[in-house]
Coordinates of C-alpha atoms in Angstrom, one line a residue:
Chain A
X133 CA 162.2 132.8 94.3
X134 CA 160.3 135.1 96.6
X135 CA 162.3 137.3 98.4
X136 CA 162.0 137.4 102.4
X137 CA 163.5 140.1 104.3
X138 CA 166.2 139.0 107.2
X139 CA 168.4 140.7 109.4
X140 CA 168.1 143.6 107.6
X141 CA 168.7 141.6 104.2
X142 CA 167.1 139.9 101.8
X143 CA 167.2 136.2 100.9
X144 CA 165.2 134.5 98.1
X145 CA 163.8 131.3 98.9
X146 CA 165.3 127.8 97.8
X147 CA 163.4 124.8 96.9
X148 CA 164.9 122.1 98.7
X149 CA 166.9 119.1 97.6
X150 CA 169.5 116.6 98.2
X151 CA 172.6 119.5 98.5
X152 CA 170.6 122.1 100.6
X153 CA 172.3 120.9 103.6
X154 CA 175.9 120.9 102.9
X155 CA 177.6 123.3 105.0
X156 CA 174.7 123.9 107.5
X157 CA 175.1 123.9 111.2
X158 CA 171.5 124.1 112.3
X159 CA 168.6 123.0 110.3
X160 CA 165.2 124.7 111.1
X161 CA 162.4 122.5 110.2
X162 CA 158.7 123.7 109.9
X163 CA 157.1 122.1 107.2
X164 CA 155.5 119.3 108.2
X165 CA 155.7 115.6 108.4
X166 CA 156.2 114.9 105.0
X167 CA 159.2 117.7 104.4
X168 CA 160.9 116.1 107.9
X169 CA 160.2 112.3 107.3
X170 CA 162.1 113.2 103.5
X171 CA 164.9 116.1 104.7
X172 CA 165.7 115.3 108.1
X173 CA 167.9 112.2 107.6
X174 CA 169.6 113.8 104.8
X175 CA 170.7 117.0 106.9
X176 CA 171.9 114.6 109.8
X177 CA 173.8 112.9 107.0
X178 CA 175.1 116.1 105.9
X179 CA 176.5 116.8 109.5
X180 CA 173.6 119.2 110.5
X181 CA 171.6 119.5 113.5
X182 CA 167.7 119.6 113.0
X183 CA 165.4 121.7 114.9
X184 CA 162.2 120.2 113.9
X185 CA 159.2 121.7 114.5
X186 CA 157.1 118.5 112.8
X187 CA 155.5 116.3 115.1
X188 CA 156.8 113.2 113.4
X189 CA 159.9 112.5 115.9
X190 CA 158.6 114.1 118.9
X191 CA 157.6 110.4 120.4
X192 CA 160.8 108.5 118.9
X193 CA 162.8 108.2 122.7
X194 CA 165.8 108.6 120.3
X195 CA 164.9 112.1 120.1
X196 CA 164.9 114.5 122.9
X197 CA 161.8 117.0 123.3
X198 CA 163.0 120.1 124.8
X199 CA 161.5 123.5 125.6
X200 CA 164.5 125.0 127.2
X201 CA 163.0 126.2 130.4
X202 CA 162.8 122.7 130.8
X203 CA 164.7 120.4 130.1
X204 CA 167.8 121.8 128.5
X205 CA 170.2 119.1 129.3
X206 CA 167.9 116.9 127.4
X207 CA 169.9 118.3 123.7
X208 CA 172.6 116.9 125.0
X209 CA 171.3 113.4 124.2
X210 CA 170.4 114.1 120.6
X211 CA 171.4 112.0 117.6
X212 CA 171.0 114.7 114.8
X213 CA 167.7 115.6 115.4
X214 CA 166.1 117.4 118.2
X215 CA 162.0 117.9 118.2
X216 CA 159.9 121.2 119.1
X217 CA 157.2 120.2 121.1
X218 CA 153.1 121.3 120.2
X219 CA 152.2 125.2 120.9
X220 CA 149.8 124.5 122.9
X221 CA 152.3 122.3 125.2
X222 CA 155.3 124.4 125.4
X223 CA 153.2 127.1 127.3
X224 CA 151.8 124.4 129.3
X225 CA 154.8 123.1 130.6
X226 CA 156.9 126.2 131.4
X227 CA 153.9 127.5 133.6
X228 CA 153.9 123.8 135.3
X229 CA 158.0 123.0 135.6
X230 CA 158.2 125.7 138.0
X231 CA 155.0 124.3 140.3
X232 CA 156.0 121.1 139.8
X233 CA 159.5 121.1 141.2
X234 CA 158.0 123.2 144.0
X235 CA 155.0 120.8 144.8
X236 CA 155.4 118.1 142.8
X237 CA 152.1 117.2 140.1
X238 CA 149.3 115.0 140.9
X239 CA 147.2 115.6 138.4
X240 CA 146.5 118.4 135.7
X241 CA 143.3 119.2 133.7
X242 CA 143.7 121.7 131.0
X243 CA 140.8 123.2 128.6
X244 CA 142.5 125.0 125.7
X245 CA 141.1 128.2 123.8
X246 CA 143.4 127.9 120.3
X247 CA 144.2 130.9 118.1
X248 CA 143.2 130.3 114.0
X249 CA 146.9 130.8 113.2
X250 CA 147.8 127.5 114.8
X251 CA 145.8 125.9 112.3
X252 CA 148.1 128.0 109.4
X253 CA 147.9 131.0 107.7
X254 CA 145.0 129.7 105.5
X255 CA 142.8 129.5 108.7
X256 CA 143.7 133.4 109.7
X257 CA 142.5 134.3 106.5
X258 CA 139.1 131.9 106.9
X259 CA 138.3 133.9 110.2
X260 CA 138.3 137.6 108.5
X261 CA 136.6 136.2 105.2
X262 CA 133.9 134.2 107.3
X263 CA 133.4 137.5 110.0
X264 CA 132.5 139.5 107.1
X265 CA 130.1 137.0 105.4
X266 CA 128.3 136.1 109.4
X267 CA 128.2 140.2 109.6
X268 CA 126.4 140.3 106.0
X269 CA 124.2 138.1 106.9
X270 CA 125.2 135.6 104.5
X271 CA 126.6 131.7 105.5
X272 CA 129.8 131.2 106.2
X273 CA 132.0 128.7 103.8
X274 CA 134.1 126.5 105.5
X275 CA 137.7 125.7 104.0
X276 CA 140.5 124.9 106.0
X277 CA 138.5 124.5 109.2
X278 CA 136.2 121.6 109.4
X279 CA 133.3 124.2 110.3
X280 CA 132.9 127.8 110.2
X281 CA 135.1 129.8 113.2
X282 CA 133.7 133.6 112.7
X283 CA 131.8 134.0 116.4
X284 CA 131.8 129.7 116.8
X285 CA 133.7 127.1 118.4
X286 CA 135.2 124.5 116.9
X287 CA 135.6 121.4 119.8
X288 CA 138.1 119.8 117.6
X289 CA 141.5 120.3 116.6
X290 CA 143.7 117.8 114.7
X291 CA 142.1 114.1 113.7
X292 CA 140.0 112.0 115.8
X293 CA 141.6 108.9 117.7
X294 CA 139.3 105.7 118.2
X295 CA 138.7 106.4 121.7
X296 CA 137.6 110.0 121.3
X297 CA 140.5 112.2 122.0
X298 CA 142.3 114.2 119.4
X299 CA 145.3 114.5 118.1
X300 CA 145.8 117.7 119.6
X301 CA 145.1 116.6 123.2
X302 CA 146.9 113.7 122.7
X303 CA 149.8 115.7 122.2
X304 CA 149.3 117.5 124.9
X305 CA 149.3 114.8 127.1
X306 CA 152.4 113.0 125.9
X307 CA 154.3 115.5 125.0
X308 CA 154.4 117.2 128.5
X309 CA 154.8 113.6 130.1
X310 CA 158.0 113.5 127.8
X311 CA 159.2 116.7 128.2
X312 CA 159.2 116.7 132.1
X313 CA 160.1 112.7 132.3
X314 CA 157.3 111.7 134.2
X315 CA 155.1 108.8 132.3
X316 CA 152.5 108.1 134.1
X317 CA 151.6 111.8 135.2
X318 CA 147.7 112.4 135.3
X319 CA 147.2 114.5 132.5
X320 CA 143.7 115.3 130.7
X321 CA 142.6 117.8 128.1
X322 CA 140.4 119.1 125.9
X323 CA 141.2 121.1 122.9
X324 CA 139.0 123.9 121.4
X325 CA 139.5 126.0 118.3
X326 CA 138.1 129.6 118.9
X327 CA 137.6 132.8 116.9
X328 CA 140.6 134.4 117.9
X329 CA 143.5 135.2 115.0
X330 CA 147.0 134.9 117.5
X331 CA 147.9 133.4 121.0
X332 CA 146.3 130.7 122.4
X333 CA 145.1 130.5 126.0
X334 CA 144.3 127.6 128.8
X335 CA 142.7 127.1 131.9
X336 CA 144.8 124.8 134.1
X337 CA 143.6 123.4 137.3
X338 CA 146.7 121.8 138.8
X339 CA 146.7 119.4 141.5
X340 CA 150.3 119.0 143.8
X341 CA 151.4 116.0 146.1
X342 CA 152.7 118.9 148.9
X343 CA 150.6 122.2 149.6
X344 CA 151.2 125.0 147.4
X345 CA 149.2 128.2 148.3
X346 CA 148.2 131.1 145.6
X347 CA 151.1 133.1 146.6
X348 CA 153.5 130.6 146.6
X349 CA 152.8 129.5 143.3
X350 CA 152.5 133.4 142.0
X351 CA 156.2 134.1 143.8
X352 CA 157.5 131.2 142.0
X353 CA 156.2 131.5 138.4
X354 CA 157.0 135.5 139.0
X355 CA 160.9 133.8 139.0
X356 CA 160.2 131.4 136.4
X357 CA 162.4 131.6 133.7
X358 CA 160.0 132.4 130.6
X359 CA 157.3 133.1 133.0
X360 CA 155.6 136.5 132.9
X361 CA 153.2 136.9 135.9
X362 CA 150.1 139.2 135.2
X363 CA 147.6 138.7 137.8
X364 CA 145.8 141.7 139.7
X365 CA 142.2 141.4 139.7
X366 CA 141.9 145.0 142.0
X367 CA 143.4 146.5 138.2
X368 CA 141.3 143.9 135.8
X369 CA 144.2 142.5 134.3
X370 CA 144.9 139.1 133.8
X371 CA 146.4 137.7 130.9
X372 CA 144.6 138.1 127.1
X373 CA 145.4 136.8 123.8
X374 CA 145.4 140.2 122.6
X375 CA 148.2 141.3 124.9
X376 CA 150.3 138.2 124.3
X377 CA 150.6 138.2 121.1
X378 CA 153.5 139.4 119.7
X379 CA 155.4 138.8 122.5
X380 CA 157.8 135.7 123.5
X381 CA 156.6 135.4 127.3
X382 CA 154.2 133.0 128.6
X383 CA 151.7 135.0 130.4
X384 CA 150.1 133.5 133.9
X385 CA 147.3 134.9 135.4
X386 CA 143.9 134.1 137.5
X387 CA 146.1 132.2 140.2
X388 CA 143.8 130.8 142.9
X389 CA 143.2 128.1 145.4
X390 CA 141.2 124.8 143.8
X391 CA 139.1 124.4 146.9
X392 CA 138.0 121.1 145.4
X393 CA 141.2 119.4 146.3
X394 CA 143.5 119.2 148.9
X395 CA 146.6 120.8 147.0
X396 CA 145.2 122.5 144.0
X397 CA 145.3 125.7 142.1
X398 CA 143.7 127.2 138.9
X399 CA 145.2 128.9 136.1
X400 CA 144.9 130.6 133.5
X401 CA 148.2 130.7 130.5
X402 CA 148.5 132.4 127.6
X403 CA 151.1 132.7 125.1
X404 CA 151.5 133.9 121.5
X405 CA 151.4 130.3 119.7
X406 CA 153.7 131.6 117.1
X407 CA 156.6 132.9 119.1
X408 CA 157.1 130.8 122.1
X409 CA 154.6 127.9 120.6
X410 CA 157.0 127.6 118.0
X411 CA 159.5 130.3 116.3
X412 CA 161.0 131.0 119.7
X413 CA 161.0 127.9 121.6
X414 CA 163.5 126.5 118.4
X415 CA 165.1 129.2 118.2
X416 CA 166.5 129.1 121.8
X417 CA 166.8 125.0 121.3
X418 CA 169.6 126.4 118.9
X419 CA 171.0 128.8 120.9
X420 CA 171.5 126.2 123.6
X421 CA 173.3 124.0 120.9
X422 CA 175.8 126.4 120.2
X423 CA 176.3 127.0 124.0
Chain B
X192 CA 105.0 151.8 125.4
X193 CA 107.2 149.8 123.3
X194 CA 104.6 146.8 121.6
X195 CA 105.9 143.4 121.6
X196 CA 104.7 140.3 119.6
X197 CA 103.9 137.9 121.8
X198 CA 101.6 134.5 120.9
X199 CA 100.2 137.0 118.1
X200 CA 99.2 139.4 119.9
X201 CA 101.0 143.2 120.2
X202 CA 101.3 143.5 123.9
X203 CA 102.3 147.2 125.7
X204 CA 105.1 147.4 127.5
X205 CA 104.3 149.2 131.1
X206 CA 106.1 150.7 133.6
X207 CA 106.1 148.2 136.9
X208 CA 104.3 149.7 140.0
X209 CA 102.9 148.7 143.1
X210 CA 99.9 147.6 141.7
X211 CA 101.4 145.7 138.8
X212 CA 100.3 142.7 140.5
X213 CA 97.0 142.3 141.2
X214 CA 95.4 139.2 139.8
X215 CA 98.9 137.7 138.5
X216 CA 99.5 134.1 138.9
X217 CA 102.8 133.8 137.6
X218 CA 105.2 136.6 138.1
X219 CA 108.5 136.2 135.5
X220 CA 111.4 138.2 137.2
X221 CA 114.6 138.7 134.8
X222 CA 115.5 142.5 135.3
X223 CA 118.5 142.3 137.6
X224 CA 119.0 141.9 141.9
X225 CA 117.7 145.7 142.1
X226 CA 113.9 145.2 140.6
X227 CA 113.8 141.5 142.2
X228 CA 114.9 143.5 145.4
X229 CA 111.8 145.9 144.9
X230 CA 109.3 144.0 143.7
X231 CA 109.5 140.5 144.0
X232 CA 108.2 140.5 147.8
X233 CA 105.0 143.1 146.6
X234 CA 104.1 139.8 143.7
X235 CA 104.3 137.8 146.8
X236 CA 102.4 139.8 148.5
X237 CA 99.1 139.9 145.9
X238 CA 99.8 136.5 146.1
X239 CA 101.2 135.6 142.6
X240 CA 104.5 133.0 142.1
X241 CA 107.7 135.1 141.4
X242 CA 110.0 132.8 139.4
X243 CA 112.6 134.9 139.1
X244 CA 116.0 135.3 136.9
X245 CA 118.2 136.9 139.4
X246 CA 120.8 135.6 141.6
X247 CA 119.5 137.9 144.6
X248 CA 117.7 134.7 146.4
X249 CA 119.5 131.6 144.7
X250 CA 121.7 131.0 148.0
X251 CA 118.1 131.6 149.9
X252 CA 117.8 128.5 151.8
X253 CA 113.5 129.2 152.0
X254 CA 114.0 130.0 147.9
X255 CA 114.5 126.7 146.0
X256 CA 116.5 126.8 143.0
X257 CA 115.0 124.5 140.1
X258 CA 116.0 122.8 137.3
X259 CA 112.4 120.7 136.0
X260 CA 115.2 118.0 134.9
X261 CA 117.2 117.9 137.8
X262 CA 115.1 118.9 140.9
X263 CA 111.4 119.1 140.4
X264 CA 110.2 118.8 143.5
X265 CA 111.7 121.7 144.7
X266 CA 109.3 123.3 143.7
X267 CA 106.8 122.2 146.1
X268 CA 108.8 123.8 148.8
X269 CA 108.4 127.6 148.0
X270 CA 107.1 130.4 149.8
X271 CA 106.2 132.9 147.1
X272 CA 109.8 133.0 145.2
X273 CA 111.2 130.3 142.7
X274 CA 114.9 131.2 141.5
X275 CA 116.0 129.9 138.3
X276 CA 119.9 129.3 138.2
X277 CA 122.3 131.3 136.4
X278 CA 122.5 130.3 132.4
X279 CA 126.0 128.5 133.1
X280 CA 124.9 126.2 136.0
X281 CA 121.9 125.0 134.0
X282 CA 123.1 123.5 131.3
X283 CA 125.9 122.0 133.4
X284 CA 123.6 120.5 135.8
X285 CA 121.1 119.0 133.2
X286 CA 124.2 117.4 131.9
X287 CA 125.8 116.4 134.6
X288 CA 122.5 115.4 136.9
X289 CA 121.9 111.8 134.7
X290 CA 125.4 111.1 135.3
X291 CA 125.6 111.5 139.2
X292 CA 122.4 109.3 139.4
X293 CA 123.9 106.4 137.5
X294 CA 127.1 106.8 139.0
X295 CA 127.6 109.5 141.6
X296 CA 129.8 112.3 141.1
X297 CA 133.1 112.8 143.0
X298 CA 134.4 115.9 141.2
X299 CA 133.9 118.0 138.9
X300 CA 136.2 120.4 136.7
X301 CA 134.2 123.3 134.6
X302 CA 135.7 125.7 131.9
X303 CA 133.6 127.8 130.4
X304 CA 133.4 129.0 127.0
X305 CA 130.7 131.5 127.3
X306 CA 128.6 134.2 124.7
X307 CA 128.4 137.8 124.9
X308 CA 124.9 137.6 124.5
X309 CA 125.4 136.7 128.9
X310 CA 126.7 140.0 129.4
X311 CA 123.4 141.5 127.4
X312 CA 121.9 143.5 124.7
X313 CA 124.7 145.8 124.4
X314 CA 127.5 143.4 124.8
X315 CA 126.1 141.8 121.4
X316 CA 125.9 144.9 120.1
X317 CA 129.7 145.6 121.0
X318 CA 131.1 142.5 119.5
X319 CA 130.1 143.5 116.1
X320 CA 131.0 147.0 116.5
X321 CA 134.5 146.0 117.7
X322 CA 134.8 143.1 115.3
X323 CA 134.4 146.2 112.7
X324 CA 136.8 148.1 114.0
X325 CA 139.5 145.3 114.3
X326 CA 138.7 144.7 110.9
X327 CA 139.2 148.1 109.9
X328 CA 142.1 148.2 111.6
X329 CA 141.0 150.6 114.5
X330 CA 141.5 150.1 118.1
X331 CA 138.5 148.7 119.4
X332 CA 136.6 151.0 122.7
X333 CA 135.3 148.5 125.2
X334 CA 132.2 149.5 126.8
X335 CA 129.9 147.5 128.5
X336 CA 132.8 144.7 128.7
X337 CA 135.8 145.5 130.5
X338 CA 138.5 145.0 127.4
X339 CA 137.6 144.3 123.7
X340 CA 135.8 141.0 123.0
X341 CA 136.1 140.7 119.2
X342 CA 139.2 138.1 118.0
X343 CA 140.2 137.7 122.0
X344 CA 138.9 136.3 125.3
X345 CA 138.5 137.9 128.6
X346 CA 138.9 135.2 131.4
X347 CA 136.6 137.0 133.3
X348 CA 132.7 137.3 134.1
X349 CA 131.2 139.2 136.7
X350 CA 133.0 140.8 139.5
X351 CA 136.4 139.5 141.6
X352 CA 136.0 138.1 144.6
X353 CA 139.0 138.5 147.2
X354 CA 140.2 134.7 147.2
X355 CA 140.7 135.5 143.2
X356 CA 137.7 134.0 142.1
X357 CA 134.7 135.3 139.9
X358 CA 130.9 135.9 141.1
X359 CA 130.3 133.4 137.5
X360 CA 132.7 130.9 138.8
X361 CA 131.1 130.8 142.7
X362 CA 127.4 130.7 140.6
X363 CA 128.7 127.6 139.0
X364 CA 130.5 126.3 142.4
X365 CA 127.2 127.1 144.7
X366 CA 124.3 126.5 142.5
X367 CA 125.2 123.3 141.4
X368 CA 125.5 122.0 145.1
X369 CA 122.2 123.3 145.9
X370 CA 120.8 122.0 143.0
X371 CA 122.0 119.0 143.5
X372 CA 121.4 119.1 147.3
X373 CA 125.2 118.2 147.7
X374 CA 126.8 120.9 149.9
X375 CA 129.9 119.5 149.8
X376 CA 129.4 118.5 146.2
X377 CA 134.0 118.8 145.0
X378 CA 134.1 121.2 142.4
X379 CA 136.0 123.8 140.3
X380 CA 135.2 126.4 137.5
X381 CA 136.9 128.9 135.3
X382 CA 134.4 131.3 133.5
X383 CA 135.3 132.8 130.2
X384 CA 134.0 135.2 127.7
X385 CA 134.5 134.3 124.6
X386 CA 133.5 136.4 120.7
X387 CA 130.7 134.2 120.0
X388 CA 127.1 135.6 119.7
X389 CA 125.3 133.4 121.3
X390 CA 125.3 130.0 123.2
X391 CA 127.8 129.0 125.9
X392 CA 130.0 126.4 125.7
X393 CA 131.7 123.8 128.8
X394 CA 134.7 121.7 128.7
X395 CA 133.7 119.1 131.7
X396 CA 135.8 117.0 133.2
X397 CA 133.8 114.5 135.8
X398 CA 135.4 112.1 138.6
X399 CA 132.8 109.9 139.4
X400 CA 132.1 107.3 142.4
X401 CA 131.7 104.0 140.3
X402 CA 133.1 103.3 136.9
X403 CA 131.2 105.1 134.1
X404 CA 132.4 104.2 130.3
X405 CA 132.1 106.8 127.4
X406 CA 129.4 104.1 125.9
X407 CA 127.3 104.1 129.6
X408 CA 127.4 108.6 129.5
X409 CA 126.1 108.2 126.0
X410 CA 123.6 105.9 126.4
X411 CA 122.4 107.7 129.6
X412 CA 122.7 110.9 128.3
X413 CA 120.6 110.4 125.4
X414 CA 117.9 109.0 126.9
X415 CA 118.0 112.3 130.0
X416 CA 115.7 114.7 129.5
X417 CA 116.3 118.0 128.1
X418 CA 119.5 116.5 126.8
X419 CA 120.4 115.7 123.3
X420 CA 123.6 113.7 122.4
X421 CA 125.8 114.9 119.5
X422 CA 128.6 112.8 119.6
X423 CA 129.9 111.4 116.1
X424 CA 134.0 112.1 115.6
X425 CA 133.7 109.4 112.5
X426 CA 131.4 112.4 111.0
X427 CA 133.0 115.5 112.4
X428 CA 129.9 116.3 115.0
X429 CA 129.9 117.5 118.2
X430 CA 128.2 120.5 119.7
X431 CA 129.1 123.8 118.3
X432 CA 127.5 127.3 119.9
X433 CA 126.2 128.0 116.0
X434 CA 124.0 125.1 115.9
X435 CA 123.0 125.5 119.5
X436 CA 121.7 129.0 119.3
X437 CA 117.7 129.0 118.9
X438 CA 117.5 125.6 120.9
X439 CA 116.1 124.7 124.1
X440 CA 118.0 121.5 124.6
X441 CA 121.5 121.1 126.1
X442 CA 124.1 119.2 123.8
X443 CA 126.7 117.3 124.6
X444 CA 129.7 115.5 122.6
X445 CA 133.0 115.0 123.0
X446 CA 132.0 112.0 125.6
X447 CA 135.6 110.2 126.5
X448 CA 137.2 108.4 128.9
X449 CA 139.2 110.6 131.6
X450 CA 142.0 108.6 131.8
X451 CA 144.0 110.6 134.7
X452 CA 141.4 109.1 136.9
X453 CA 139.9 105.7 137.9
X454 CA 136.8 106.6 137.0
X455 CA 136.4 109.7 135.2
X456 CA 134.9 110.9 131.4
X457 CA 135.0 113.9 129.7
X458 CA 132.1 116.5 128.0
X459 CA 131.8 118.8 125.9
X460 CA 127.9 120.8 127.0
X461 CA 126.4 123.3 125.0
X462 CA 123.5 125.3 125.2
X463 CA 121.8 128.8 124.6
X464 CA 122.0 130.3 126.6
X465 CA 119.0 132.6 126.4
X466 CA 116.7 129.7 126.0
X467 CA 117.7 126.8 128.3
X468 CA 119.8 129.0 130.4
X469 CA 117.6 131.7 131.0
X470 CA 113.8 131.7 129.6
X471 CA 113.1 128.0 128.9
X472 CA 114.1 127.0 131.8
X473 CA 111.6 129.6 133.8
X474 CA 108.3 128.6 131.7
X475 CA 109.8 125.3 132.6
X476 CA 109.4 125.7 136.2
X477 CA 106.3 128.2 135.4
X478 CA 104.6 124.4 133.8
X479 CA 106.2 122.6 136.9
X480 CA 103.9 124.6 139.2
X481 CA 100.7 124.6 136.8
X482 CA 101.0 121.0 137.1

């Protein structure tokens, strides 16, 4: 019943059932695994297309991956469902497509510093209600979070697997050896939750098969589609979560030889999890269905 | 004039001068490149030990660079001047030090997660003034940091170098080689700033010579000195900056198989850095030479 304004309307929200989808083109899902593993089947039945932001399907190789800077021709290949990938790997990948089709990955390593809001609106709220008990002096409660976030970090995002990785940089791992098509690329990461409410950020040292200099890579990701280049030391700018949020650009900055290899640079890539980590990236998956 | 509590005692604080010295054994240093550059040489001089906190002689090749863990004997090689490494190359090394003997490092990838408390007094002060006015929904006025800290990060520490680089990042690059006594030691670093108080905070990611497992780090790790192992997913631990703060040891968690390599493993370090990183490690070196 709560009414959302849209487009300059307003629409009251439906629950969902078993008639929702009759007469619907594209189906935006962001509710989870439960909502898709229920609804999904039932709008491909109905004849819709599902944009599914769940990371239930993203690993079924009946269902393409796509971050349209990508791998666009990949929605061709969909069945009735087509999957959103992590926020945290859509930025990844469309600041490495363009590198990699230049010099071709060897290896990546990427640290991630994750906004609150990936972790849902409950968590945004946790940070302001936990700054303001740490700045009273009193001890923070944690709710949502596993541990209090107001001026910590939280080394752990998603569930544990047996061997020590989390879900989260799981994700990350698979999800941009899917997107791009290459299984066996050397990917690591570690995920970290930090007091920060929107965008999240990474440090990405990339290692290529042919030499890539500093400049190359900046000339090329300055073309990129999606790309926004912000790197200029001389001025102190280089990309923040504060700037990027809001905004649908991935931001790449801190370009620079990785003298420890023989083909390697670092970056740094930030993007507002919210738009491009999610809202946007689906949205222009449905823009590229309806051509 | 200022009185300090120190070991019970109210102590006076006095103005340095040329005859500061007289009769000093140990000389602690930790007031920036400029006072080392003044007065370390007239300690020498009266012929008392300057450990000192600044980077000024750290790429001195007569001034060791200790760690008590890592390189004792160093020690024995001064000439007057002991430099103590930067608070983000301590911790890393302590950590990384028991891993290189067992199995010798190859390469090593560093992002840094680091406190405001680094930048200073007024730095700490600034993140809660900010964090305020963010709060209040003001536009926070960075002073002593170059953009506002509170709910962001600023991917950089220290000044630009012209290959893109920080002065943090080539700390952590050179120091650890010395340290180590590895001058060709393969290495990479990205140095953050991060709204968290105090403690700083290191995604590692280390290549090593001969196969290491997770199990091997651990169990080398927790019996290193200075190090203490917090490494349980099963009960949601790992280090965290808040439990860090007001410790001398160095914490790692987070210990996992690198699987992008033959034989690699991942860490998670943290430490305060005021204590380990900064004074702890100087008495350290101060008890190293007192034998």
């Amino acid at each position: 019943g709560t009414k959302m304004a849209f487009a300059g309307d307003e629409l009251a929200v439906e629950e969902v059932g078993r008639d929702s989808f009759r007469g619907i083109d594209i189906a935006f899902f962001c509710a989870g695994n439960e909502a898709s593993a229920m609804y999904a089947p039932i709008a491909v039945g109905e004849g819709a297309v599902v944009i599914d932001k769940a990371s239930l399907f993203r690993q079924d190789p009946k269902v393409p991956l796509v971050v349209p800077e990508v791998n666009p021709e990949a929605v061709g290949t969909h069945r009735g469902i087509i999957a959103s990938p992590n926020c945290s790997t859509i930025q990844l990948v469309v600041a490495l497509w363009p590198l990699h089709q230049a010099a071709g990955l060897e290896r990546v390593v990427v640290s991630t510093y994750q906004s609150v809001s990936g972790a849902g609106r409950e968590a945004v709220g946790e940070l302001t209600v936990q700054t303001g008990e740490v700045l009273a002096g009193d001890e923070p409660r944690p709710q949502h979070l596993p541990w209090p976030i107001a001026f910590n970090l939280i080394p752990r995002i998603d569930v544990f697997y047996p061997d020590g990785y989390t879900a989260e940089e799981m994700k990350l791992i698979l999800e941009t050896r899917k997107i791009f098509a290459l299984a066996s690329l050397r990917i690591t990461a570690t995920a970290v939750r930090v007091p920060v409410y929107w965008a999240h950020s990474e440090a990405v040292t990339v290692e290529t098969r042919r030499p890539l200099s500093p400049e190359e890579a900046r000339t090329i990701l300055a073309e990129a589609p999606g790309v926004s280049v912000l790197d200029d030391p001389a001025r102190d700018l280089y990309p923040m979560p504060r700037d990027a949020a809001g905004k649908d650009e991935v931001f790449v900055g801190r370009i620079r030889r990785d003298f420890s290899v023989e083909n390697g640079v670092n970056l740094w890539v930030v993007a507002d999890n919210l738009r491009k980590g999610a809202a946007t990236n689906a949205v222009q998956i449905a823009e590229l269905i309806r051509g």
